[in-house]
Coordinates of C-alpha atoms in Angstrom, one line a residue:
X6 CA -19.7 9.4 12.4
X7 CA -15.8 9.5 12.0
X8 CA -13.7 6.4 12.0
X9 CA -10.0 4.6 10.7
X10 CA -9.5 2.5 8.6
X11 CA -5.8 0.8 8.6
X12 CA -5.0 -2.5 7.4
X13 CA -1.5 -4.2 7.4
X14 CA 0.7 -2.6 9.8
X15 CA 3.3 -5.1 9.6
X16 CA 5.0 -3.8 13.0
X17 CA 8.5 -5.1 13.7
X18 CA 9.3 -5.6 9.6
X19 CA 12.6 -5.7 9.2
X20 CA 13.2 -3.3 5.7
X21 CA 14.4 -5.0 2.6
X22 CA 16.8 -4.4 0.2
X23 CA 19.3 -2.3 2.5
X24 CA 23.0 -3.0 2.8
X25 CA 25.4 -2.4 5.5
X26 CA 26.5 1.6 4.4
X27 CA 23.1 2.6 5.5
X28 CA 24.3 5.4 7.6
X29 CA 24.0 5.0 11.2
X30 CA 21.6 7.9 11.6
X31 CA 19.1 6.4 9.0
X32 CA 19.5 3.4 11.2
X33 CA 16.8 3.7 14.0
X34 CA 14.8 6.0 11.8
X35 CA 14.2 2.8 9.4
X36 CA 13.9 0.6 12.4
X37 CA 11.4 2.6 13.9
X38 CA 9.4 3.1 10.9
X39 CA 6.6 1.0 11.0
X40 CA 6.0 1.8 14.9
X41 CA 6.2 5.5 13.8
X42 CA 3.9 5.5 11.6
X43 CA 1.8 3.4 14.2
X44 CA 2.2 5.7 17.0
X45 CA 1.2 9.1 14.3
X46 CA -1.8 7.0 13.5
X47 CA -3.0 7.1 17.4
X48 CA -2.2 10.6 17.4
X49 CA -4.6 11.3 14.6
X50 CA -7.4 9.1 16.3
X51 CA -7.3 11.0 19.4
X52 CA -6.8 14.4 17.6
X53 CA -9.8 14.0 15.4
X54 CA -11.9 12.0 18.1
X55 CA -12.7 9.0 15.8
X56 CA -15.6 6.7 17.2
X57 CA -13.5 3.3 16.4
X58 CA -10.6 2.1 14.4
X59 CA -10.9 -0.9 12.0
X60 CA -7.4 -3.1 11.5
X61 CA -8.2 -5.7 8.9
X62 CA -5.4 -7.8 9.5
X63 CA -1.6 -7.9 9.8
X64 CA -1.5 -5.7 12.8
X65 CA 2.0 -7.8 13.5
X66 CA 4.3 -8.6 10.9
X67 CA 4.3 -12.1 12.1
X68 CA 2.0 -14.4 14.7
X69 CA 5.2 -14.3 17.4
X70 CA 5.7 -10.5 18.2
X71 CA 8.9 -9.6 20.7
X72 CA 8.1 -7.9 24.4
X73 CA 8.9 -4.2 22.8
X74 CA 6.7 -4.5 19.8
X75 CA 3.4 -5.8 22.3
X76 CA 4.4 -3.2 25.1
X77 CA 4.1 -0.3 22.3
X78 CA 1.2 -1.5 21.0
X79 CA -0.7 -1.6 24.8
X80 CA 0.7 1.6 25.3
X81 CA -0.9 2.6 22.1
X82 CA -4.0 0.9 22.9
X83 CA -4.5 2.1 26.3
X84 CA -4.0 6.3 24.9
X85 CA -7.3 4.7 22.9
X86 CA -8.8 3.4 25.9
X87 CA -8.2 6.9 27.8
X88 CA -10.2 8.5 25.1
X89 CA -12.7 6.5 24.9
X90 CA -12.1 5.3 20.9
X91 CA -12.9 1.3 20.8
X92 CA -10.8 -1.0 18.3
X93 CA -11.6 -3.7 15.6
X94 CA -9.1 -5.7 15.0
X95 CA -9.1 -9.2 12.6
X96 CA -5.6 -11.2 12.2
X97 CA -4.6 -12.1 8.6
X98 CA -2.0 -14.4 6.7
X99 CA 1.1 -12.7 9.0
X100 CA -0.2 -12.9 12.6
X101 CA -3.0 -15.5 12.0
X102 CA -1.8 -17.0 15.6
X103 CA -1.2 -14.0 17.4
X104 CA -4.2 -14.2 20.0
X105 CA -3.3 -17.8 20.5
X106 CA 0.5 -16.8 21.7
X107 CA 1.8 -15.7 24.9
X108 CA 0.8 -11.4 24.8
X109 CA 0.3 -8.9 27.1
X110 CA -3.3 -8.3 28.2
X111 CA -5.2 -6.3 25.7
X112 CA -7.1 -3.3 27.0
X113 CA -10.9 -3.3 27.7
X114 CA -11.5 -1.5 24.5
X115 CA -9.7 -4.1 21.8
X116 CA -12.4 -6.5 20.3
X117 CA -10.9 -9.1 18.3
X118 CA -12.3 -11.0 15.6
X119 CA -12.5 -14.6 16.4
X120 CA -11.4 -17.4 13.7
X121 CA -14.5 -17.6 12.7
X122 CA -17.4 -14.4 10.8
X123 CA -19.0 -13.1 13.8
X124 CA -20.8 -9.7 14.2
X125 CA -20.1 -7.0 16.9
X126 CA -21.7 -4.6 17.8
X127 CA -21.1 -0.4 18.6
X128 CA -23.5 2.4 20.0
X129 CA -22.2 5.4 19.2
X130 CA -22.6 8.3 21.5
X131 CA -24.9 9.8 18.6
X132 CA -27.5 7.1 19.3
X133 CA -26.1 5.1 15.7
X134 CA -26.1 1.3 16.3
X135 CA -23.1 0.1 13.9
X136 CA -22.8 -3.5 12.9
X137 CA -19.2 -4.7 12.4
X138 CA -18.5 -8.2 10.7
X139 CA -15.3 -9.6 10.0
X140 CA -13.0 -13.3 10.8
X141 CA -9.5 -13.8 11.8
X142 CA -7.3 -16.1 9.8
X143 CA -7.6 -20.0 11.4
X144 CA -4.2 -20.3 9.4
X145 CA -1.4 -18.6 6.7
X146 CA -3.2 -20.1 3.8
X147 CA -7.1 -19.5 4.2
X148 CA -8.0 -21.1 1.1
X149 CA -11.5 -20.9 1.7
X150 CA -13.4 -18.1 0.2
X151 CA -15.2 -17.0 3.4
X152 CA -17.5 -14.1 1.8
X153 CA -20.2 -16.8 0.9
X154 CA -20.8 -16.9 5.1
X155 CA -20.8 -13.4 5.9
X156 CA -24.0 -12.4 6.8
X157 CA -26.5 -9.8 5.0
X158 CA -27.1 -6.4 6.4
X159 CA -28.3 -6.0 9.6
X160 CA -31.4 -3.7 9.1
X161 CA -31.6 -2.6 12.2
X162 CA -28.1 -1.2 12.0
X163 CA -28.0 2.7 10.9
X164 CA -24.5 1.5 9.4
X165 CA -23.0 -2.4 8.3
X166 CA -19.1 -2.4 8.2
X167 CA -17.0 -5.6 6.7
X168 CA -13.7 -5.9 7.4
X169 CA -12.1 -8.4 5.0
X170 CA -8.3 -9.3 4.6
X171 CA -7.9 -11.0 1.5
X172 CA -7.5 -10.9 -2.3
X173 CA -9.8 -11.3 -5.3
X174 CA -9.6 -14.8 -6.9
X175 CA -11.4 -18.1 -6.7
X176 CA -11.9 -20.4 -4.3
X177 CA -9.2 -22.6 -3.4
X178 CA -6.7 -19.3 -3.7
X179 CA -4.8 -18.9 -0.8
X180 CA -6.0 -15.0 0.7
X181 CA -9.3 -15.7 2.0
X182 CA -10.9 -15.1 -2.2
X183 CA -13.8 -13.0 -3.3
X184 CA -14.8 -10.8 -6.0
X185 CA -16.5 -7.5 -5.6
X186 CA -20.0 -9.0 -6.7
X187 CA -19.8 -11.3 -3.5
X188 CA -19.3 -8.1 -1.5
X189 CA -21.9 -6.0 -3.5
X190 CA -25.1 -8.0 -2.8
X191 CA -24.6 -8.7 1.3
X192 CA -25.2 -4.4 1.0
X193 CA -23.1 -3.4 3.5
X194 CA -22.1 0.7 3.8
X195 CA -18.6 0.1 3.7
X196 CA -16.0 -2.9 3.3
X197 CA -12.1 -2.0 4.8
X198 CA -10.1 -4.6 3.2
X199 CA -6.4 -5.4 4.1
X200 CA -3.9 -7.6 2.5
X201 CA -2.9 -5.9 -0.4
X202 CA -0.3 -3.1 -0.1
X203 CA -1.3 -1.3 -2.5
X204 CA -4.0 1.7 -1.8
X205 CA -6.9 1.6 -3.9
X206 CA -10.5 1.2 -4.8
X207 CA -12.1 -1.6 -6.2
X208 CA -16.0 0.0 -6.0
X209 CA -16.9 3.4 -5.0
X210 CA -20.4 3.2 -3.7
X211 CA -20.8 1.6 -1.3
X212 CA -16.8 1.7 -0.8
X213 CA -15.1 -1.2 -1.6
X214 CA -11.2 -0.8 -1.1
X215 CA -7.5 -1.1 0.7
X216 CA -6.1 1.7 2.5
X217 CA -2.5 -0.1 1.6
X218 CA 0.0 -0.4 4.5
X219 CA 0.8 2.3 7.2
X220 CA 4.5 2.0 5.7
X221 CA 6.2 1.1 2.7
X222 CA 8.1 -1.7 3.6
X223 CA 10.9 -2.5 0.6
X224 CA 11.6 -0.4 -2.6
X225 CA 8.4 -1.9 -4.5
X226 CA 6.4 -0.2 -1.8
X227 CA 6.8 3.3 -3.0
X228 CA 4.9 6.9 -2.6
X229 CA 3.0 8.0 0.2
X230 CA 1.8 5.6 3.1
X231 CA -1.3 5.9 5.6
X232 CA -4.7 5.1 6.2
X233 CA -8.1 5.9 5.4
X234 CA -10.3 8.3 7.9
X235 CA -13.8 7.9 7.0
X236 CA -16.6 10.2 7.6
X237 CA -20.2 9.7 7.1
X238 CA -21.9 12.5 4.5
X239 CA -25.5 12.0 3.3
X240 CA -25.5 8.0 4.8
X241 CA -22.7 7.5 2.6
X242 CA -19.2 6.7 4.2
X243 CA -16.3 8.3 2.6
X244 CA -12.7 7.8 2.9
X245 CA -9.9 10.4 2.5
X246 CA -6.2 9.3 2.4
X247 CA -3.8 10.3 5.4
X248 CA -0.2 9.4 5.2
X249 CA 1.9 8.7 7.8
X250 CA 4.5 6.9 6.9
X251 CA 8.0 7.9 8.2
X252 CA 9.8 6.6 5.4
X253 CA 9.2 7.1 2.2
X254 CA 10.2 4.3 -1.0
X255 CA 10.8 6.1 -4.4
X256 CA 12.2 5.3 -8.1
X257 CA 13.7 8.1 -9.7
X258 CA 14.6 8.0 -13.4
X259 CA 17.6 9.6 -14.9
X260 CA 16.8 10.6 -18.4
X261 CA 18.9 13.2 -19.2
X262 CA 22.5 14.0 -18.1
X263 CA 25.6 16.0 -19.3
X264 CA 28.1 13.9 -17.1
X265 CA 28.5 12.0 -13.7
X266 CA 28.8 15.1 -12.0
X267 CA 25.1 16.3 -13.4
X268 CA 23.9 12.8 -12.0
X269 CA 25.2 13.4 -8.6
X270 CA 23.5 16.9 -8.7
X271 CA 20.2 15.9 -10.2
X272 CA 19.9 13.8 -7.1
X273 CA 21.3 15.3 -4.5
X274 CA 18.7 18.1 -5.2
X275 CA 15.6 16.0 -4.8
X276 CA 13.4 18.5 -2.7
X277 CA 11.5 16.4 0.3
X278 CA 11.6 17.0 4.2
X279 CA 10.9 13.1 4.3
X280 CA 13.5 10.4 5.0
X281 CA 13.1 8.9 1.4
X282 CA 14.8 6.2 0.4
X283 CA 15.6 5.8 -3.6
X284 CA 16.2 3.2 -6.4
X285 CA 17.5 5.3 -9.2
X286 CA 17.7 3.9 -12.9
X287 CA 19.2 5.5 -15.6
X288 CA 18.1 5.9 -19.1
X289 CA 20.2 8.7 -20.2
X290 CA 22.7 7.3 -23.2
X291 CA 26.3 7.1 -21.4
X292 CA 29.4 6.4 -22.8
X293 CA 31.3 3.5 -22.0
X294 CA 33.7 5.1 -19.2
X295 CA 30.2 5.8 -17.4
X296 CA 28.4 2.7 -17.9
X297 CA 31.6 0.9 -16.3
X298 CA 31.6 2.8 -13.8
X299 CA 28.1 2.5 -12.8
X300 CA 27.8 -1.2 -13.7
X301 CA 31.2 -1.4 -10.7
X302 CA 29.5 1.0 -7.9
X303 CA 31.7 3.6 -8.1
X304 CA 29.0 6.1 -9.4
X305 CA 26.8 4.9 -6.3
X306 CA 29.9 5.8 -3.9
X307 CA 30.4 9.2 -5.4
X308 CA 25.9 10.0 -5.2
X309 CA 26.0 8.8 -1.7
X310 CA 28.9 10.5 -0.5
X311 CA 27.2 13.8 -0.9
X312 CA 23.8 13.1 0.2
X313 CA 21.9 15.2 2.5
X314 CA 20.8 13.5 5.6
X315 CA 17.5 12.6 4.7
X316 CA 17.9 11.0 1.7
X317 CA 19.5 7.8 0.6
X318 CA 20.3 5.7 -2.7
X319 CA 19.3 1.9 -2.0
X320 CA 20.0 1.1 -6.1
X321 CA 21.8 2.6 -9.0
X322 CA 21.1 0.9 -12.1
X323 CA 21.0 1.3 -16.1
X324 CA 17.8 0.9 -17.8
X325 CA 16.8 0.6 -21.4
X326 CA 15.3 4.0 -22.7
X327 CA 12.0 3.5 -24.3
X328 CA 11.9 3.1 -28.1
X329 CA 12.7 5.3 -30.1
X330 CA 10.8 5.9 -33.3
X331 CA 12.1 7.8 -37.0
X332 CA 12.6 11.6 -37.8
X333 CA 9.3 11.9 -39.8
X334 CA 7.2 10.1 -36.7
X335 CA 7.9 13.2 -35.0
X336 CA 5.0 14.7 -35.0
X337 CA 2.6 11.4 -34.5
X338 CA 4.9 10.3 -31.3
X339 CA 4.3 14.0 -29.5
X340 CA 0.5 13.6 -30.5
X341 CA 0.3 9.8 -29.4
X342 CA 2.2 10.3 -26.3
X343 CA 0.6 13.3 -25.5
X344 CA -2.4 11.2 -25.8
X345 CA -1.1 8.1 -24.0
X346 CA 0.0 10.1 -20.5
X347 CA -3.2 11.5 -20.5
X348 CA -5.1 8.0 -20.9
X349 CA -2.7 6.7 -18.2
X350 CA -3.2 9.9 -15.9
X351 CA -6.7 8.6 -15.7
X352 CA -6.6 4.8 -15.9
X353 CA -7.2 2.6 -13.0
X354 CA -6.2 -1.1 -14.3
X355 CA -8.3 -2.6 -11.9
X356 CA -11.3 -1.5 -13.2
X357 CA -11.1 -3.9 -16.5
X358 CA -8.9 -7.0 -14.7
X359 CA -11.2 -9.0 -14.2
X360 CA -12.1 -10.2 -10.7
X361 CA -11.1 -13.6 -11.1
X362 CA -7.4 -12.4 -11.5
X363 CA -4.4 -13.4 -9.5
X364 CA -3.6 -11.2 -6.6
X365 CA -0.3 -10.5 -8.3
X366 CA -0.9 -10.1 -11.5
X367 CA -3.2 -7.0 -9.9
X368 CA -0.7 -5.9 -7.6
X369 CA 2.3 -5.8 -10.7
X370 CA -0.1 -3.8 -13.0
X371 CA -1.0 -1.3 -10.3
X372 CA 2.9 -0.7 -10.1
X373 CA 5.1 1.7 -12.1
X374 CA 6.8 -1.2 -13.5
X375 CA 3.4 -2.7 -14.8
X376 CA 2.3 0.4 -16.1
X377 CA 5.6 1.4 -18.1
X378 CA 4.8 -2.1 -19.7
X379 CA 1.5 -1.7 -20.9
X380 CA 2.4 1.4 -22.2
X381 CA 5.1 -0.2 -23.9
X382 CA 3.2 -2.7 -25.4
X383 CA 0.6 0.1 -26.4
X384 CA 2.8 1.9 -28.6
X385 CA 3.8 -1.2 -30.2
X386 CA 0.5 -2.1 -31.0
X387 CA 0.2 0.9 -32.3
X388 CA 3.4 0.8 -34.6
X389 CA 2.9 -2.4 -36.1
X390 CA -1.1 -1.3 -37.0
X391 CA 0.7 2.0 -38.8
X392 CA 3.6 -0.2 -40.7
X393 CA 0.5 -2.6 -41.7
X394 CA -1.6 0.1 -43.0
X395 CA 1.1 1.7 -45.1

């Protein structure tokens, strides 16, 4: 069994954090994006000949979708139909009332979740029976932590799949709450989550995660974008990452740099066939010439002037270089941040948040930024333990 699992689409986002020298070429690449990256996802369904595709929630970036945005998607849709590849599809906190406004017919092979858990049902040309369970939002708040009513495994089903777009918390929350217990003991094979941007994995076995979105949408959103294909292997369903997105979000630190000229050339030469779009902070000591003219925008003018075509600077900013430490720490700091990168190379913060936490205290710790600042606050732990203990 092969299928896709893609949660918040967001088509017809409008990008954030862009101003008015975007060049014009960028323009309808950046438009386009998220129906891009749509459009390469329906290409991989066909080309690998998936038996369904899951979208748990956010299909639309909001409940009222323009006439170009719904006749893509039944295009889209009806490629599906041709090869015979059904969809799943639940609407979350943006499109919540989608189904319930004026839209073009669906095709024959788009079930939709109704507000409310139901169960469908899919026989797959192998002879597996798969169960699929899963709501639509009834509004943009769904405060009520709808797990609890989800039903247990089917056991006559060779495979149970949950689609769930929400965020861990308690009830009352506003994402539809759970926590991963809640999912755990209903035993299903596989639970594809949407809601949270960010791709990751809250339990391995059975799978319990987000794919993220299809396409970063603002310069928070950064790194590679796609969705999950899942295969079955020994009655286990495993996911593996495919991105698609057709623009990439990045943050590029500046740390070292002879002059404005070197800063121009350091990014100018970022090596990438992708249209990637940059926030660029600097950490490198300037002098005060420099600094004014970064703090004015002149600096950005001169980087973006001499761009190649695929690349562009969204923000250039100055940014506090992490502490420094004495002469005679030398050889303790390489040690302990040799040490600390390594820890951080295999950490996963949301293994020791606790369930019950916020969906963005989560989301800001799975970030760059959140990680910089625990490992900020590490070494100063760590400091103030040494100065005590001398």
């Amino acid at each position: 069994m092969k299928f896709i699992h893609a949660g918040d689409i967001h088509l017809g986002n409008p990008f954030l954090g862009l101003d008015q020298q975007l060049p014009e070429h960028l323009k309808p690449i950046i438009q386009n994006a998220t129906l891009t990256a749509f459009e390469k996802l329906i290409d991989s369904a066909i080309a690998e000949n998936v038996d369904f595709v899951l979208f748990p929630g956010d299909l639309y970036n909001s409940s009222e979708s323009g006439p170009q945005i719904q006749e893509m998607v039944s295009v889209q849709f009806e490629r599906l139909h041709a090869a015979a590849i059904p969809v799943y599809l639940s609407f979350g906190n943006h499109d919540f009332e989608a189904n319930k406004q004026k839209h073009l017919p669906w095709p024959e092979n788009i079930h939709i979740f109704a507000q409310s858990i139901e169960t469908k049902y899919l026989s797959l040309n192998s002879g597996e029976q798969i169960a699929l369970t899963g709501f639509s939002y009834q509004t943009q708040r769904q405060k009520e932590q709808l797990i609890d009513n989800f039903p247990p495994k089917d056991i006559a089903a060779d495979y149970h799949i949950g689609l769930y777009h929400g965020a861990l918390g308690v009830d009352g929350e506003a994402y539809a709450p759970f926590s991963v217990n809640d999912m755990l003991v209903k035993n299903y094979d596989y639970w594809a989550l949407g809601h949270i941007h960010v791709r990751q994995t809250l339990n391995d076995s059975p799978f319990i995660g987000y794919s993220g979105n299809l396409q970063g949408l603002n310069r928070k959103e950064v790194g590679p974008k796609g969705y999950y294909l899942v295969t079955s292997h020994n009655n286990k369903l495993i996911p593996e990452f495919k991105p698609v997105a057709a623009v990439i979000w990045e943050n590029l630190t500046i740390s070292e740099m002879v002059d404005e000229d070197d800063l121009v050339t350091q990014i100018v030469d970022y090596q990438t066939e992708k249209t990637t779009l940059f926030s660029v902070d600097i950490t490198a000591k300037l002098n005060n010439t420099l600094i004014e003219r970064v703090l004015s925008g002149l600096t950005l003018e001169k980087v973006r002037a001499k761009l190649p075509d695929n690349l562009w600077v969204v923000r250039l900013g100055l940014k506090k270089a992490p502490t420094a430490v004495l002469a005679e720490d030398n050889i303790d700091q390489k040690y302990w941040k040799s040490s600390l990168q390594s820890i951080f190379e295999n950490f996963n913060v949301s293994d020791y948040l606790s369930n019950q936490a916020p969906v963005f205290v989560r989301e800001y710790f799975m970030s760059e930024e959140g990680q910089a600042v625990l490992q900020e606050k590490m070494w100063q732990i760590m400091q103030a333990r040494k100065a005590r203990d001398e």
